[in-house]
Amino acid sequence: MNNYYAVIEAGGTKFNCAVIDEHKQFLARSRIPTTNPNETLALVSDFFEQARRPNQPYTALGIASFGPIDMSPSSPTFGYITSTPKPGWSNTDMVVPLAKQLKCPVAFDTDVNGAAYAESLWGAGKGKEVVIYITVGTGVGGGVVINGRPVHGLIHPEMGHMLIPGHPAIQGVCPFHTDCVEGLASGAALSKIWQQPAEQLEDEHQAWDVQSTILSQLCHNLLMSLSPQKIILGGGVMAKPGLIEAVIEKTQISLNHYLTLPHSVQLQDVISPTGLNQDSGLLGALALAQTQAIELPNERKTQNGDT
Ligand code: ZN
């Protein structure tokens, strides 16, 4: 029988869940609101139980999650969301109960590392050695793939919390750092700073000029630090028409001819929209499940828990 995968893109407002076969065909999908861990994870578990083939366990489970998360298999809190500002979700075990229930190997990474990975395999970053995926949605996150592997180091990249110069017109709202990218340019920050939801801000509103300035500062720093061949800008806020073009233009100005790009490469080839549209998150979880899944460590398999 063909392989098939249980995949989750766990976000701050919803959990996108899907069952996908090895040819990237979606066999089932569901969107579950992110409320509290007990409620949301119970609905996730029900969905995968119902979508399971009789007598054939899932080949692997892939979870691409909002963070910060613990992805070190040797850690006693492997599989946990750690210190998220999202109420109720700190110290939530995202992995072990579900992997035990589904009885299959599991891969766990950040949503943005997953998306960067899928884009590097099948999307806008295909064939590139250094691919960065930035999502500008409710929050701002960044994932990195270098030479075909999602980057893990001390923990994992948290590019949304990089400090940048910002803009004199606004003050950031991140509870941890004030003037980080997320505190200045996330959908939630836009709503707080301009006192209306981002999607209701008119085209002429100053917010968009400020927004493109801030995102260009981020792109400038990423170009200087990791030398990516692709910076993919995704997420709901990036759907604003004209925003990515403005970011590219301002990044060009900010670079001030310092970088000499390789022959025939232009900045608009480097900074680009997603190649996988809305599915980069789920396909990221699939890519993780297909290539990075591990068996649970024994001590976690036998740990008492809600199986
Ligand atoms: Zn921050």
mmCIF file with all atom_site columns, C-alpha atoms in Angstrom, residues 9 11-14 66 111-112 133-142 159-161 173 180-193 196-199 201 208 211 215 218 232-240 243 278:
data_model
loop_
_atom_site.group_PDB
_atom_site.id
_atom_site.type_symbol
_atom_site.label_atom_id
_atom_site.label_alt_id
_atom_site.label_comp_id
_atom_site.label_asym_id
_atom_site.label_entity_id
_atom_site.label_seq_id
_atom_site.pdbx_PDB_ins_code
_atom_site.Cartn_x
_atom_site.Cartn_y
_atom_site.Cartn_z
_atom_site.occupancy
_atom_site.B_iso_or_equiv
_atom_site.pdbx_formal_charge
_atom_site.auth_seq_id
_atom_site.auth_comp_id
_atom_site.auth_asym_id
_atom_site.auth_atom_id
_atom_site.pdbx_PDB_model_num
ATOM 1  C CA . GLU A 1 9   ? 0.376  23.224 10.318 1.00 0.00 ? 9   GLU A CA 1
ATOM 2  C CA . GLY A 1 11  ? -0.822 28.206 13.883 1.00 0.00 ? 11  GLY A CA 1
ATOM 3  C CA . GLY A 1 12  ? -1.880 30.779 16.423 1.00 0.00 ? 12  GLY A CA 1
ATOM 4  C CA . THR A 1 13  ? -5.417 31.042 15.028 1.00 0.00 ? 13  THR A CA 1
ATOM 5  C CA . LYS A 1 14  ? -5.973 27.647 13.434 1.00 0.00 ? 14  LYS A CA 1
ATOM 6  C CA . PHE A 1 66  ? 4.140  28.023 15.873 1.00 0.00 ? 66  PHE A CA 1
ATOM 7  C CA . ASP A 1 111 ? 5.927  26.243 10.911 1.00 0.00 ? 111 ASP A CA 1
ATOM 8  C CA . VAL A 1 112 ? 8.337  28.546 9.114  1.00 0.00 ? 112 VAL A CA 1
ATOM 9  C CA . TYR A 1 133 ? 10.841 31.879 4.390  1.00 0.00 ? 133 TYR A CA 1
ATOM 10 C CA . ILE A 1 134 ? 9.301  34.778 6.276  1.00 0.00 ? 134 ILE A CA 1
ATOM 11 C CA . THR A 1 135 ? 5.646  34.819 7.218  1.00 0.00 ? 135 THR A CA 1
ATOM 12 C CA . VAL A 1 136 ? 4.004  38.118 8.000  1.00 0.00 ? 136 VAL A CA 1
ATOM 13 C CA . GLY A 1 137 ? 0.666  37.183 9.488  1.00 0.00 ? 137 GLY A CA 1
ATOM 14 C CA . THR A 1 138 ? -0.732 37.481 12.998 1.00 0.00 ? 138 THR A CA 1
ATOM 15 C CA . GLY A 1 139 ? 2.919  37.208 14.049 1.00 0.00 ? 139 GLY A CA 1
ATOM 16 C CA . VAL A 1 140 ? 6.163  37.327 12.095 1.00 0.00 ? 140 VAL A CA 1
ATOM 17 C CA . GLY A 1 141 ? 8.338  34.231 11.824 1.00 0.00 ? 141 GLY A CA 1
ATOM 18 C CA . GLY A 1 142 ? 11.274 33.124 9.740  1.00 0.00 ? 142 GLY A CA 1
ATOM 19 C CA . MET A 1 159 ? 13.727 36.025 12.809 1.00 0.00 ? 159 MET A CA 1
ATOM 20 C CA . GLY A 1 160 ? 10.498 37.765 13.730 1.00 0.00 ? 160 GLY A CA 1
ATOM 21 C CA . HIS A 1 161 ? 12.209 38.985 16.874 1.00 0.00 ? 161 HIS A CA 1
ATOM 22 C CA . VAL A 1 173 ? 4.305  46.372 20.640 1.00 0.00 ? 173 VAL A CA 1
ATOM 23 C CA . CYS A 1 180 ? 11.468 43.872 16.900 1.00 0.00 ? 180 CYS A CA 1
ATOM 24 C CA . VAL A 1 181 ? 10.012 42.999 13.498 1.00 0.00 ? 181 VAL A CA 1
ATOM 25 C CA . GLU A 1 182 ? 7.008  41.220 14.980 1.00 0.00 ? 182 GLU A CA 1
ATOM 26 C CA . GLY A 1 183 ? 6.319  44.090 17.347 1.00 0.00 ? 183 GLY A CA 1
ATOM 27 C CA . LEU A 1 184 ? 6.350  46.548 14.451 1.00 0.00 ? 184 LEU A CA 1
ATOM 28 C CA . ALA A 1 185 ? 5.040  44.721 11.416 1.00 0.00 ? 185 ALA A CA 1
ATOM 29 C CA . SER A 1 186 ? 2.889  41.697 12.329 1.00 0.00 ? 186 SER A CA 1
ATOM 30 C CA . GLY A 1 187 ? -0.830 41.764 11.629 1.00 0.00 ? 187 GLY A CA 1
ATOM 31 C CA . ALA A 1 188 ? -1.440 42.001 15.378 1.00 0.00 ? 188 ALA A CA 1
ATOM 32 C CA . ALA A 1 189 ? 1.013  44.910 15.657 1.00 0.00 ? 189 ALA A CA 1
ATOM 33 C CA . LEU A 1 190 ? -0.614 46.739 12.742 1.00 0.00 ? 190 LEU A CA 1
ATOM 34 C CA . SER A 1 191 ? -4.013 46.447 14.433 1.00 0.00 ? 191 SER A CA 1
ATOM 35 C CA . LYS A 1 192 ? -2.661 47.791 17.719 1.00 0.00 ? 192 LYS A CA 1
ATOM 36 C CA . ILE A 1 193 ? -0.519 50.554 16.273 1.00 0.00 ? 193 ILE A CA 1
ATOM 37 C CA . GLN A 1 196 ? -7.841 49.015 13.022 1.00 0.00 ? 196 GLN A CA 1
ATOM 38 C CA . PRO A 1 197 ? -7.414 45.549 11.519 1.00 0.00 ? 197 PRO A CA 1
ATOM 39 C CA . ALA A 1 198 ? -4.706 45.360 8.844  1.00 0.00 ? 198 ALA A CA 1
ATOM 40 C CA . GLU A 1 199 ? -7.186 44.247 6.189  1.00 0.00 ? 199 GLU A CA 1
ATOM 41 C CA . LEU A 1 201 ? -6.254 49.797 6.337  1.00 0.00 ? 201 LEU A CA 1
ATOM 42 C CA . TRP A 1 208 ? 1.716  50.612 4.328  1.00 0.00 ? 208 TRP A CA 1
ATOM 43 C CA . GLN A 1 211 ? 5.281  48.544 6.780  1.00 0.00 ? 211 GLN A CA 1
ATOM 44 C CA . LEU A 1 215 ? 10.191 44.743 6.037  1.00 0.00 ? 215 LEU A CA 1
ATOM 45 C CA . LEU A 1 218 ? 14.527 42.935 7.706  1.00 0.00 ? 218 LEU A CA 1
ATOM 46 C CA . ILE A 1 232 ? 10.199 34.257 0.341  1.00 0.00 ? 232 ILE A CA 1
ATOM 47 C CA . LEU A 1 233 ? 7.638  36.588 1.893  1.00 0.00 ? 233 LEU A CA 1
ATOM 48 C CA . GLY A 1 234 ? 4.366  34.873 2.758  1.00 0.00 ? 234 GLY A CA 1
ATOM 49 C CA . GLY A 1 235 ? 1.532  35.207 5.260  1.00 0.00 ? 235 GLY A CA 1
ATOM 50 C CA . GLY A 1 236 ? -1.747 37.082 5.244  1.00 0.00 ? 236 GLY A CA 1
ATOM 51 C CA . VAL A 1 237 ? -0.330 40.613 5.486  1.00 0.00 ? 237 VAL A CA 1
ATOM 52 C CA . MET A 1 238 ? 1.831  40.028 2.386  1.00 0.00 ? 238 MET A CA 1
ATOM 53 C CA . ALA A 1 239 ? -1.352 39.543 0.345  1.00 0.00 ? 239 ALA A CA 1
ATOM 54 C CA . LYS A 1 240 ? -1.659 43.342 0.321  1.00 0.00 ? 240 LYS A CA 1
ATOM 55 C CA . LEU A 1 243 ? 3.497  45.546 -0.666 1.00 0.00 ? 243 LEU A CA 1
ATOM 56 C CA . GLN A 1 278 ? -1.622 28.739 0.918  1.00 0.00 ? 278 GLN A CA 1
#
